[in-house]
Amino acid sequence: MKLTFPRFGDSNIYGRLLFRELGVDFVVPAPNSAEGLERGAARAPEDICLPFKLMIDNLLSAWEQGADTVIMPATMGPCRLGEYGELLAVTMRKQGCDFRWILLDSISAIGVKELVHRLAQAVEDSLCSKRQIFRVLRKTYTLIKEFEKLEAEVRRLSPYDKTAGSSKAVLRTCRRALEQAEELSEAINIVRQSKKELHSLPRDMSKRPLRLLVTGEIYTQIEAFANHYIEDTLMDLGVSFEKNISIGWWVRNTVLNPFGGMLAEAKKNPLMPHRIGGYAKETINEALRCKKEGFDGILQLFPVGCMPEIVAKSVFDGLAKDEGLPVLSIVYDEMGGEAGYLTRIEAFIDMLERKRDMENVLSGDRCRIGKHGFCCNGR
Amino acid sequence: MYYLGIDVGSVSTDFVVMDDNLKIVDQLYLKTKGAPIDAVKEGLGQLSGRFRDEEILGVGTTGSGRALASAIAGGDAVKNEITAHAVAAATLDPEIRTVLEIGGQDSKIILLRNGVISDFAMNTVCAAGTGSFLDRQAERLGISVEELGKMAAMAENPVSIAGRCAVFAESDIIHKQQLGCRMDDIIAGMSKALVRNYLSNVAKGKTILPKICFQGGVAANEGIRRAFEETLGTPVIVPEYHKVMGAFGAAILAKEKIKKPALKSKFRGFQTANEPIESRSFNCRDCDNRCQVTVLYSGDRQLGCFSDRCGKYQNNNF
């Protein structure tokens, strides 16, 4: 058996170290690229969303490298995402790639027994004892958690850098080192080292950057290629932001602590009382939280045709009007041009800065305001 | 003393020279023709006879080619076109509360309250209802874009055209032509479809309050302006310099940027027009990102570098 998995975010780092340590034979698909997207789009069903097209290319690339089994997360539900794994299996078979599939569904959909059974298939070739397997899994999760914490801190702290871009550089170096790491313990140490490095950077905490919340469809948020590296863009524009949906969040919510997920689901949400599939409810919950926690605005990311997020977007339109909560929805597909995205994001940030500075003036803050409301202290 | 504003758009590249009192003293409207570098050089060349380098105190660039224009001309303020258009409209008339802007590739609506942006939207997926569509239809009908507006204004019975999608709109237009409909009626119908699409798509959910200012290249089209007035039921102002409002806004932003801490402009001078400027692209293979990097050279000197995510090519040290 030769295992593979689609690429999203840093799945290549985690997957590589995990299967290496388990002693399972595996291949990592080539990274997402424009050429890959073309190849995936040519084989995808019409009107399917961006993540699907990218994953087709990932799996083609893995098949070419000799993979025969795919392990990937899936989410059952009324949205077409619920059939995602099955649709992908059919599409790949048509391309002559007859994979064996290990689909990791939520416990609420398939039950604990079935999930364990499926997970066991992935490690059937491993020589490790049960105990060792659990230890490796736990270490992998620790790595995910630690690295995501580092990412979160970089997102929050980068605008305070005395030398612009230094926090971003720490994250980049850390990621490069993780790609080269030999084993999980080494990787965890690299992350901890990077965190120390990040904390020792000179900062100017008197700056007052905007605080944004990035939310939306899960794949688009996690995979930088799918969102045109929006995190880099935001860091370059000097805003502080938070992004809570991640691989670690998925693992926590679906596998480790499904009870927490169920509890969150049972909580009242006046704007969306039912689950409609995908992560629409989560997106809206995030937005409501954002209002309470004093963020300046929300960026909602999703691929063209993503039903749950389209529904969430129309809820946002109402939120924007009633609560004065600014939301910018950014829709991604095959289009590679950056100018349009950058214009929208830049204009959104300009608008929020002006808005905040005006409020400061009204409340007697000594912020210098240009004639058109732009803060002259900033950019 | 003057400020220069450059707006490099998909269809046109506009220049505005503005004096200290925010008055436009000169303007240029050039076709980009897919060659923004040449368009910027051409504009600087044309202006070089009328102004001296020392007279330019600051340069602002905007539009989708703003980074490129800034690298060539030496920009002090590099701002997106939404901010630039809003600033220009608010400077022109502080009472303007809605800006409708239709350019070559995109259309936007900007809501102003007390002279500052309170909300905006841009067309998302489809380019139906933008200048390029009109350009193409005018070309297909064998008339100039300017005539298009006049003919629409003369129509008596506009035919209905599907406006949702540029491709379907075109087949609808061809179909109506084959039925023998009058050309001016078809053009008027097309204008109405464009406005309908704009209002239901770009301006969806936005509160449009007067005064309404209509700017961008398409504002020259009398038929579209009339269709807007009819649909919205209020007068729509088209400012004198509607075609170059983006460049005007960029010039104002440059002035604000330069004036506050009294900076020296990065303007590279009008002789830039005579420099041999060329761009070279290559695929960087150093990491997974596989960036397609574009470097702009004047002779051997690097003017600017774009699309390298890690920024390692920015300082000419590779």
XYZ file of C-alpha atoms in Angstrom, chain A residues 63-355:
293
model
C -1.052 8.445 -8.831
C 1.817 9.278 -11.163
C 4.162 8.843 -8.229
C 2.751 5.390 -7.536
C 0.167 6.010 -4.803
C -2.722 3.536 -4.543
C -4.651 4.615 -1.426
C -6.091 8.028 -0.536
C -6.805 9.202 2.970
C -8.785 12.429 3.204
C -11.271 14.221 5.433
C -14.868 14.421 4.271
C -17.885 16.046 5.801
C -21.300 14.489 5.491
C -24.198 16.868 5.182
C -26.907 18.239 2.950
C -24.444 20.309 0.958
C -22.804 18.664 -2.037
C -19.694 18.640 0.098
C -21.299 15.650 1.774
C -20.752 13.628 -1.387
C -17.371 15.143 -1.971
C -15.298 12.051 -1.329
C -17.567 9.812 -3.416
C -17.650 12.293 -6.307
C -13.894 12.583 -6.203
C -13.579 8.777 -6.225
C -15.794 8.514 -9.319
C -13.937 11.307 -11.087
C -10.574 9.748 -10.373
C -11.740 6.335 -11.544
C -12.779 7.884 -14.851
C -9.224 9.128 -15.184
C -7.977 5.608 -14.734
C -6.773 6.136 -11.159
C -8.368 3.288 -9.227
C -7.514 4.328 -5.679
C -8.587 2.670 -2.498
C -10.349 5.329 -0.371
C -10.160 6.024 3.327
C -12.651 8.830 4.003
C -12.544 10.344 7.467
C -16.054 11.435 8.291
C -17.335 12.980 11.462
C -18.286 10.649 14.285
C -21.837 11.942 14.251
C -22.137 10.740 10.652
C -20.455 7.336 10.742
C -20.019 6.487 14.420
C -16.888 5.857 16.477
C -16.529 2.228 15.457
C -16.535 2.926 11.746
C -14.103 5.822 12.123
C -11.646 3.669 14.079
C -12.076 0.919 11.499
C -11.249 3.346 8.705
C -8.286 4.817 10.541
C -6.968 1.302 11.149
C -6.851 0.710 7.387
C -4.372 3.543 7.060
C -1.920 1.915 9.450
C -2.348 -1.728 8.410
C 1.199 -1.806 6.992
C 2.756 -0.182 10.017
C 5.047 -2.251 12.218
C 4.380 0.018 15.188
C 2.520 -1.261 18.215
C -0.852 0.203 19.084
C 0.775 2.230 21.786
C 3.409 3.630 19.466
C 0.736 4.553 16.935
C -1.167 6.544 19.528
C 2.027 8.239 20.601
C 2.815 9.279 17.024
C -0.722 10.549 16.523
C -0.501 12.565 19.700
C 2.835 14.053 18.664
C 1.440 14.972 15.262
C -1.438 16.738 16.917
C 0.995 18.560 19.221
C 2.956 19.698 16.162
C -0.227 20.943 14.468
C -1.287 22.762 17.622
C 2.108 24.367 18.222
C 2.565 25.447 14.622
C -0.933 26.906 14.427
C -0.264 28.837 17.622
C 2.859 30.269 16.029
C 0.875 31.225 12.930
C -1.770 32.907 15.061
C 0.859 34.954 16.875
C 2.466 36.046 13.626
C -0.925 37.163 12.323
C -1.557 39.130 15.466
C 1.924 40.606 15.935
C 3.253 41.258 12.431
C 1.881 44.826 12.158
C 3.867 45.826 15.254
C 7.215 44.845 13.694
C 9.907 47.533 13.861
C 11.371 46.072 10.670
C 8.403 45.433 8.444
C 8.049 41.789 7.473
C 10.330 40.309 10.132
C 7.578 38.264 11.802
C 6.467 37.018 8.414
C 10.051 35.964 7.699
C 10.208 33.919 10.928
C 7.106 32.013 9.879
C 8.503 31.408 6.409
C 11.822 30.142 7.717
C 10.032 27.896 10.195
C 7.878 26.403 7.444
C 10.934 25.717 5.259
C 12.666 24.019 8.188
C 9.596 21.890 8.913
C 9.532 20.721 5.306
C 13.080 19.428 5.819
C 12.566 17.999 9.331
C 13.317 14.327 9.818
C 11.004 13.484 12.678
C 8.144 14.844 14.752
C 10.111 15.694 17.893
C 12.597 17.664 15.817
C 9.714 19.488 14.111
C 8.110 20.395 17.424
C 11.442 21.781 18.610
C 11.806 23.848 15.432
C 8.411 25.421 16.054
C 9.248 26.180 19.698
C 12.544 27.712 18.629
C 10.775 29.880 16.057
C 8.339 31.031 18.684
C 11.214 32.227 20.860
C 12.700 33.989 17.867
C 9.372 35.648 17.143
C 9.065 36.928 20.697
C 12.562 38.394 20.640
C 11.887 40.594 17.589
C 11.848 44.354 18.238
C 8.297 45.673 18.259
C 6.550 48.984 18.495
C 3.463 48.236 20.557
C 2.222 51.820 20.372
C 1.009 51.200 16.828
C -2.699 50.698 16.464
C -3.342 48.394 13.541
C -6.791 47.352 12.391
C -8.064 44.023 13.668
C -9.788 41.809 11.142
C -11.377 38.399 11.301
C -10.832 36.043 8.380
C -13.542 33.457 7.986
C -15.439 31.527 5.320
C -15.096 28.206 3.549
C -12.601 25.872 5.212
C -10.402 24.820 2.269
C -10.095 28.343 0.876
C -9.010 29.530 4.290
C -6.453 26.814 4.826
C -4.832 26.530 1.394
C -2.850 29.651 0.560
C -2.866 28.959 -3.176
C -6.675 28.950 -3.169
C -6.897 32.348 -1.473
C -4.091 33.998 -3.433
C -1.888 34.133 -0.341
C -4.241 36.535 1.387
C -2.370 36.190 4.674
C 0.794 37.595 3.119
C -1.231 40.410 1.570
C -2.814 41.305 4.900
C 0.542 41.253 6.677
C 2.025 43.496 3.973
C -0.876 45.901 4.386
C -0.135 46.110 8.103
C -3.293 44.734 9.658
C -3.595 42.368 12.570
C -5.941 39.465 11.934
C -7.305 36.266 13.336
C -8.224 33.089 11.517
C -9.691 30.303 13.545
C -10.625 27.649 11.037
C -7.616 25.406 10.508
C -6.549 21.783 10.231
C -6.162 21.668 14.006
C -9.661 23.066 14.463
C -11.051 20.357 12.187
C -9.258 17.604 14.078
C -10.469 18.969 17.410
C -14.005 19.524 16.241
C -14.520 16.283 14.327
C -12.267 13.643 15.820
C -10.939 14.570 19.252
C -13.835 16.346 20.797
C -17.001 15.874 18.790
C -18.951 16.711 21.920
C -17.636 20.280 21.836
C -18.733 20.548 18.225
C -22.187 19.222 19.070
C -22.454 21.645 21.940
C -21.517 24.552 19.696
C -24.089 23.342 17.218
C -26.816 23.138 19.797
C -26.174 26.716 20.840
C -28.791 29.165 19.700
C -28.002 31.102 16.592
C -30.853 33.464 15.805
C -29.630 34.070 12.269
C -29.229 30.439 11.265
C -31.160 28.011 13.440
C -30.260 24.920 11.373
C -27.191 23.422 9.834
C -27.330 23.754 6.078
C -24.149 21.856 5.401
C -20.593 22.943 4.944
C -19.541 25.466 7.534
C -22.131 28.209 7.036
C -23.249 28.103 10.647
C -19.680 28.231 11.907
C -18.988 31.239 9.675
C -21.957 33.098 11.102
C -21.087 32.130 14.664
C -17.619 33.542 14.067
C -19.105 36.789 12.774
C -21.324 37.169 15.808
C -18.329 36.602 18.065
C -16.376 39.166 16.087
C -18.978 41.778 16.910
C -18.604 41.095 20.609
C -14.830 41.044 20.608
C -14.299 44.370 18.944
C -12.918 43.458 15.561
C -12.963 46.200 12.948
C -14.246 44.051 10.109
C -14.626 40.628 8.549
C -13.157 39.069 5.436
C -15.223 36.169 4.158
C -13.428 33.888 1.695
C -15.076 31.267 -0.441
C -14.837 29.620 -3.850
C -17.385 30.322 -6.593
C -20.527 28.259 -6.187
C -20.041 27.379 -2.518
C -23.650 27.075 -1.391
C -23.215 27.299 2.400
C -21.062 30.398 2.179
C -23.435 32.087 -0.271
C -26.169 31.671 2.333
C -23.826 33.003 5.008
C -23.035 35.968 2.771
C -26.677 36.984 2.544
C -26.879 36.845 6.336
C -23.803 39.088 6.420
C -25.508 41.643 4.182
C -28.169 41.990 6.863
C -25.585 42.106 9.646
C -23.710 44.842 7.831
C -26.849 46.928 7.595
C -28.359 46.325 11.036
C -25.247 46.173 13.161
C -22.855 48.269 11.102
C -20.462 45.362 10.845
C -18.370 45.727 7.691
C -17.883 42.516 5.707
C -15.910 42.033 2.520
C -16.705 38.797 0.701
C -13.968 37.604 -1.603
C -14.846 34.921 -4.121
C -12.122 32.800 -5.680
C -12.001 30.637 -8.740
C -9.545 29.940 -11.528
C -8.882 33.617 -12.201
C -5.226 34.287 -11.492
C -5.181 38.091 -11.744
C -4.281 39.631 -8.406
C -5.081 43.275 -9.153
C -8.817 42.969 -8.596
C -8.439 41.211 -5.248
C -5.808 43.622 -4.036
C -7.920 46.636 -4.984
C -10.882 45.372 -3.001
C -8.864 44.434 0.060
C -6.912 47.698 0.022
C -10.064 49.785 -0.385
C -11.755 47.848 2.429
C -8.840 48.511 4.753
C -8.729 52.189 3.744
C -12.408 52.448 4.550
C -12.053 50.790 7.965
C -9.071 52.956 8.898
C -10.968 56.088 7.992
C -14.000 54.913 9.911
